[in-house]
Short mmCIF file of C-alpha atoms in Angstrom, two decimals:
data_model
loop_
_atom_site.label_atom_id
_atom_site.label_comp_id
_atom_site.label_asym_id
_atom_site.label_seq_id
_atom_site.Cartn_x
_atom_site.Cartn_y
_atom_site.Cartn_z
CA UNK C 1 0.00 0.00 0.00
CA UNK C 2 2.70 2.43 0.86
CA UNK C 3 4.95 2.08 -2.35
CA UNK C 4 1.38 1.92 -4.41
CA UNK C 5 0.36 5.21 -3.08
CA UNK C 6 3.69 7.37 -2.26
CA UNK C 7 6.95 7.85 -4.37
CA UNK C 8 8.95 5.61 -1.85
CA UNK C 9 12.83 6.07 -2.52
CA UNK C 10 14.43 3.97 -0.08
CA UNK C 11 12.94 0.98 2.62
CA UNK C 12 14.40 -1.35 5.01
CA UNK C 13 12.64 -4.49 5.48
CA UNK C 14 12.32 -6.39 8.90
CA UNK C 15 13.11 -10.08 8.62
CA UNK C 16 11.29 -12.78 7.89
CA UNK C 17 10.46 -11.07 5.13
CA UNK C 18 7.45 -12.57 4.21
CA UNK C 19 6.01 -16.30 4.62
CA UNK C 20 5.31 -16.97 1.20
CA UNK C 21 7.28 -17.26 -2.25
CA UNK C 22 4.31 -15.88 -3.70
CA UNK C 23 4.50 -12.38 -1.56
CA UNK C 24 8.57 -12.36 -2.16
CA UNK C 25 7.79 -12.17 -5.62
CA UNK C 26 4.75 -9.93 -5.22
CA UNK C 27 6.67 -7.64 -3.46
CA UNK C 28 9.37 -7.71 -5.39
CA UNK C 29 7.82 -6.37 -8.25
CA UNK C 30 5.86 -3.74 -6.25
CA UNK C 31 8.72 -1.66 -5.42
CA UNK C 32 10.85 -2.37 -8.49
CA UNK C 33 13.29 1.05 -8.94
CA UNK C 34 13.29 1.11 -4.71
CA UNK C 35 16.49 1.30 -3.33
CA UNK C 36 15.31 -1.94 -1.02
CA UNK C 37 17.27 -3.40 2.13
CA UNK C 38 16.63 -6.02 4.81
CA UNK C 39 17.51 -5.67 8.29
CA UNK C 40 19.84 -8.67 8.59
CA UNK C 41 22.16 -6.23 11.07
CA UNK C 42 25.39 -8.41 11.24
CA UNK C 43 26.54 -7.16 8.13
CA UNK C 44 26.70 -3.54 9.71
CA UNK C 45 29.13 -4.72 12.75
CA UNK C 46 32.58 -3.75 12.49
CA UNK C 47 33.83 -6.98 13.22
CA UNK C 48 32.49 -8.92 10.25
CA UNK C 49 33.11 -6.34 7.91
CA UNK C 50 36.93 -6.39 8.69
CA UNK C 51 36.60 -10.07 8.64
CA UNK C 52 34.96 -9.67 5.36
CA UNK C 53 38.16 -8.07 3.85
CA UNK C 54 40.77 -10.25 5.87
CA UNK C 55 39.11 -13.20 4.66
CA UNK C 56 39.36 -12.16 0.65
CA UNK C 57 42.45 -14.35 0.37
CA UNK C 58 41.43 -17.74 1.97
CA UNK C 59 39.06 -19.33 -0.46
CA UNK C 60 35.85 -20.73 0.49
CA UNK C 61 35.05 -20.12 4.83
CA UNK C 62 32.86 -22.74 6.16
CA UNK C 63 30.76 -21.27 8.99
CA UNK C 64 29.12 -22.93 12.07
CA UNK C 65 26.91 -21.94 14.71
CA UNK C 66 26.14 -23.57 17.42
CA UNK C 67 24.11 -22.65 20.64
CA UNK C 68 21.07 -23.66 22.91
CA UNK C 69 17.39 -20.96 22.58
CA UNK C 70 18.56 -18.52 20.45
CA UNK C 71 15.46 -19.48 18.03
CA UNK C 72 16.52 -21.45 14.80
CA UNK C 73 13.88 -20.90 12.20
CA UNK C 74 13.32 -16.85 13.13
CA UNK C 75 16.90 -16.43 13.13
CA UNK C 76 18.72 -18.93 10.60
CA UNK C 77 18.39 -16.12 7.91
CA UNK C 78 20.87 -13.86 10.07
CA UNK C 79 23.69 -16.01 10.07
CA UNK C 80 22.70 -17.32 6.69
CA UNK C 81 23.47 -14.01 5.42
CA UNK C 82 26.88 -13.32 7.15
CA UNK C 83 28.29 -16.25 5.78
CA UNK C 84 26.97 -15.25 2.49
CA UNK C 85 28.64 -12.15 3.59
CA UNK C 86 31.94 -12.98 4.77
CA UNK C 87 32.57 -15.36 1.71
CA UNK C 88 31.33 -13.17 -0.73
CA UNK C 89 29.00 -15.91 -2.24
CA UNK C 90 25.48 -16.27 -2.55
CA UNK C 91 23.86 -19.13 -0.63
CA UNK C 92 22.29 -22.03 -2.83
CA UNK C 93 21.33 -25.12 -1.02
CA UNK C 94 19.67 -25.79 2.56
CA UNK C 95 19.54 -29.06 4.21
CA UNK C 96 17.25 -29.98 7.07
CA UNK C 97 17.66 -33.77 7.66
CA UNK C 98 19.62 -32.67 10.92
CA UNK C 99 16.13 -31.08 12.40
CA UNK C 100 14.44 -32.56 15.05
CA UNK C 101 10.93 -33.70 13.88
CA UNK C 102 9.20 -32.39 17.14
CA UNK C 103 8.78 -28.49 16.83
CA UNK C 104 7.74 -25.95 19.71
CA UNK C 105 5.61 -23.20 19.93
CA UNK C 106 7.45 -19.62 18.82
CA UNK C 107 7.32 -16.65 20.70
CA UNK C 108 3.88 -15.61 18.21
CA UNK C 109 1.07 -17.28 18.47
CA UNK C 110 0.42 -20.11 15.83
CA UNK C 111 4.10 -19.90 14.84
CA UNK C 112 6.91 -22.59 15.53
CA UNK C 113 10.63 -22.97 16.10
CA UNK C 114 12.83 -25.60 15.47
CA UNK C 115 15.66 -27.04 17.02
CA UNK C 116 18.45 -29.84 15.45
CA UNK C 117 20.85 -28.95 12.70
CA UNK C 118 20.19 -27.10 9.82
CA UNK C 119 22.96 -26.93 7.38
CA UNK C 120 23.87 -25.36 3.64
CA UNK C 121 26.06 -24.44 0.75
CA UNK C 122 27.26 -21.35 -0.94
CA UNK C 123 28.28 -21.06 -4.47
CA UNK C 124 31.72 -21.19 -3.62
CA UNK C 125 31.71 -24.41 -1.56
CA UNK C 126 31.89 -23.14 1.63
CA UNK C 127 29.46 -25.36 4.21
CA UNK C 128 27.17 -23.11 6.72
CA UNK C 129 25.88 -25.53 9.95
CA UNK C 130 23.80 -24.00 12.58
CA UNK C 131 22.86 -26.10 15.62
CA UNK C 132 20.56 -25.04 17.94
CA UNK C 133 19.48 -27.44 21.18
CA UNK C 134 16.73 -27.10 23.80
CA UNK C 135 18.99 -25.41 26.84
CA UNK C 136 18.11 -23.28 29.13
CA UNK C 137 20.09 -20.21 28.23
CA UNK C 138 20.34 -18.35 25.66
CA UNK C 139 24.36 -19.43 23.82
CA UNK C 140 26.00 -19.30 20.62
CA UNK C 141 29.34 -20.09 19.62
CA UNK C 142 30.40 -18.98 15.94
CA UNK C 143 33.19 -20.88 14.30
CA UNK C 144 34.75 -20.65 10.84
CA UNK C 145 37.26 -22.28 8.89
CA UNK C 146 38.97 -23.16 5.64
CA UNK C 147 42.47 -23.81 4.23
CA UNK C 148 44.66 -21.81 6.64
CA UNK C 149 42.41 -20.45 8.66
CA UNK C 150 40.61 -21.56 12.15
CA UNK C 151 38.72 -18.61 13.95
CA UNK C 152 36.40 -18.77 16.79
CA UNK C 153 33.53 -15.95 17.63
CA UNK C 154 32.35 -14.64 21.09
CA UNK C 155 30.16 -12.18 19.90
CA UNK C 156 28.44 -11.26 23.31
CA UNK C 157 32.21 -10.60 24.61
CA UNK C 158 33.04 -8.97 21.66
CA UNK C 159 36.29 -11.26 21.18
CA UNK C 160 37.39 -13.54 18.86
CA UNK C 161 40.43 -16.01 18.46
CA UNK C 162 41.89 -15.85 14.81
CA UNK C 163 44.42 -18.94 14.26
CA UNK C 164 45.36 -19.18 17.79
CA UNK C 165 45.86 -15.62 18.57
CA UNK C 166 42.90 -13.22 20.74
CA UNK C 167 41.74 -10.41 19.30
CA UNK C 168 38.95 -8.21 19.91
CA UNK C 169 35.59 -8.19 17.57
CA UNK C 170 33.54 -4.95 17.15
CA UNK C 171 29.31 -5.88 17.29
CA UNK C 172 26.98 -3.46 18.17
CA UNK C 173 23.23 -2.73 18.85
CA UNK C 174 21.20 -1.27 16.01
CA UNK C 175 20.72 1.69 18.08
CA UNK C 176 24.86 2.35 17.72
CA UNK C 177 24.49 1.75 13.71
CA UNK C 178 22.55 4.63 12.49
CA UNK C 179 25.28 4.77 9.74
CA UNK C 180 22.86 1.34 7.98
CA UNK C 181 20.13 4.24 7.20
CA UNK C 182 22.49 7.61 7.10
CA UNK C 183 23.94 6.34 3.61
CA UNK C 184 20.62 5.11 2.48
CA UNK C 185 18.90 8.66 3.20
CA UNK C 186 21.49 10.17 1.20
CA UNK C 187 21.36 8.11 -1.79
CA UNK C 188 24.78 5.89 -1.10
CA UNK C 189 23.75 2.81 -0.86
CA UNK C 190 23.30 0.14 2.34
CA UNK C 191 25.38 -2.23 4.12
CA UNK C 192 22.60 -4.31 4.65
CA UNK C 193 22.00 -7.07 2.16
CA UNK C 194 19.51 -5.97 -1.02
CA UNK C 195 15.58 -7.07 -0.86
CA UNK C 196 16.64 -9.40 -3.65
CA UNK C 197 19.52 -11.03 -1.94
CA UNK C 198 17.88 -11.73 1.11
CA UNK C 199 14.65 -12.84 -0.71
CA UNK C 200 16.78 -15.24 -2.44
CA UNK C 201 17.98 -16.74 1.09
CA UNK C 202 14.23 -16.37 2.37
CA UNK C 203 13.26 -18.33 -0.60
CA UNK C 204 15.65 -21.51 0.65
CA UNK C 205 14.83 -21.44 4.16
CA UNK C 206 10.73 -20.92 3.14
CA UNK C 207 11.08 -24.10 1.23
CA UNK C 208 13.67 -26.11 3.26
CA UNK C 209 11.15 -25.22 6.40
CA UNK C 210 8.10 -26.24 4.90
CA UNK C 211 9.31 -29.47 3.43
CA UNK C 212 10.70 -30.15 6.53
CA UNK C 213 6.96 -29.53 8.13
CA UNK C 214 5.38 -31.61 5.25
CA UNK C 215 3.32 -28.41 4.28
CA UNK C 216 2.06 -27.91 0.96
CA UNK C 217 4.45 -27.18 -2.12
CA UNK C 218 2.79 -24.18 -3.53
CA UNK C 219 3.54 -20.47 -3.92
CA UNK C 220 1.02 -19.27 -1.57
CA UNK C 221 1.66 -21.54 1.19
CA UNK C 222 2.05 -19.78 4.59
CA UNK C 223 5.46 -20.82 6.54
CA UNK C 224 5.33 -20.77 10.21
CA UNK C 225 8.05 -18.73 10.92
CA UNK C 226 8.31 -14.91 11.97
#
């Protein structure tokens, strides 16, 4: 409604995006000639964006998650997108045989999270796994690695160990990254990924998530996830 009635010049879309393909594309085409984002906020912190350029050298960067609570299906696109990110290579293949059948109620009513394994591939060859169990706290623990390179992530203590050696690593709040929506009001651009790169991820996890809960395969169908 807003882009059909108002010369819209720049948005930034909340993630999930939407819970159908058929609204990704819908949407799509709605605000075709927007300057279109989506608020997958990693790609803003300081950390991964010097990682980003340390990185360029190594060849494909396998990246791993793995934590208890920190909500799997609302928050798999995050990290999807920062390893899409850090290896500069778009992801195109989920996997969710490592999912536990049994789901749980999300924080929404009527919606559901997941817990298990859910792993993919980027166009490059790099591996992304992201583990999630039923603990009682919240934890995550971010590893990557590829030929020469082992580097572990503490991003709540803003530290990280690269090859054996301790080093700090910059995250912030979105309130401390008004710089996302400064360049975008003045016509530069985003660091944020593009509505059509993250619609592309959306589209893989929409499909790997609803397969996975033996839901219809059609455009419209609604997946559970917010």
């Amino acid at each position: 409604d807003l882009a059909s009635h108002h010369d819209v010049a720049a948005i930034i879309f909340e993630k999930i995006l939407f819970q159908s393909l058929s609204d990704l594309d819908a949407v799509a085409a709605q605000i075709d000639g927007v300057a279109a984002y989506v608020n997958c906020g990693r790609r803003g912190f300081p950390g991964y964006q010097a990682l980003r350029s340390r990185l360029s050298g190594f060849g494909p960067v396998n990246y791993t998650v793995t934590g208890t609570q920190y909500a799997l299906a609302s928050n798999a696109i995050h990290f999807l997108d920062i390893a899409a990110f850090v290896n500069g290579s778009p992801l195109v293949s989920l996997d969710t045989t490592g999912l536990e059948r049994e789901t749980t109620a999300g924080k929404r009513a009527g919606y559901v999270e997941v817990h298990g394994t859910l792993t993919g591939k980027l166009a490059n060859g790099a591996a992304v796994s992201l583990t999630c169990g039923r603990g009682d706290t919240l934890t995550i623990e971010v590893r990557l690695s590829g030929e020469g390179v082992d580097i572990a992530v503490d991003e709540f203590a803003n530290q990280m160990v690269f090859n054996g050696t301790a080093e700090s690593f910059e995250t912030r709040h979105v309130s401390e990254m008004p710089y996302l929506y400064e360049t975008l009001l003045q016509g530069e651009g985003c660091l944020l990924p593009t509505y059509a790169e993250s619609a592309a991820q959306h589209r893989l996890l929409i499909l790997a998530i609803n397969a996975h809960l033996h839901l219809p395969d059609r455009q419209d169908t609604l997946c559970p996830i917010s």
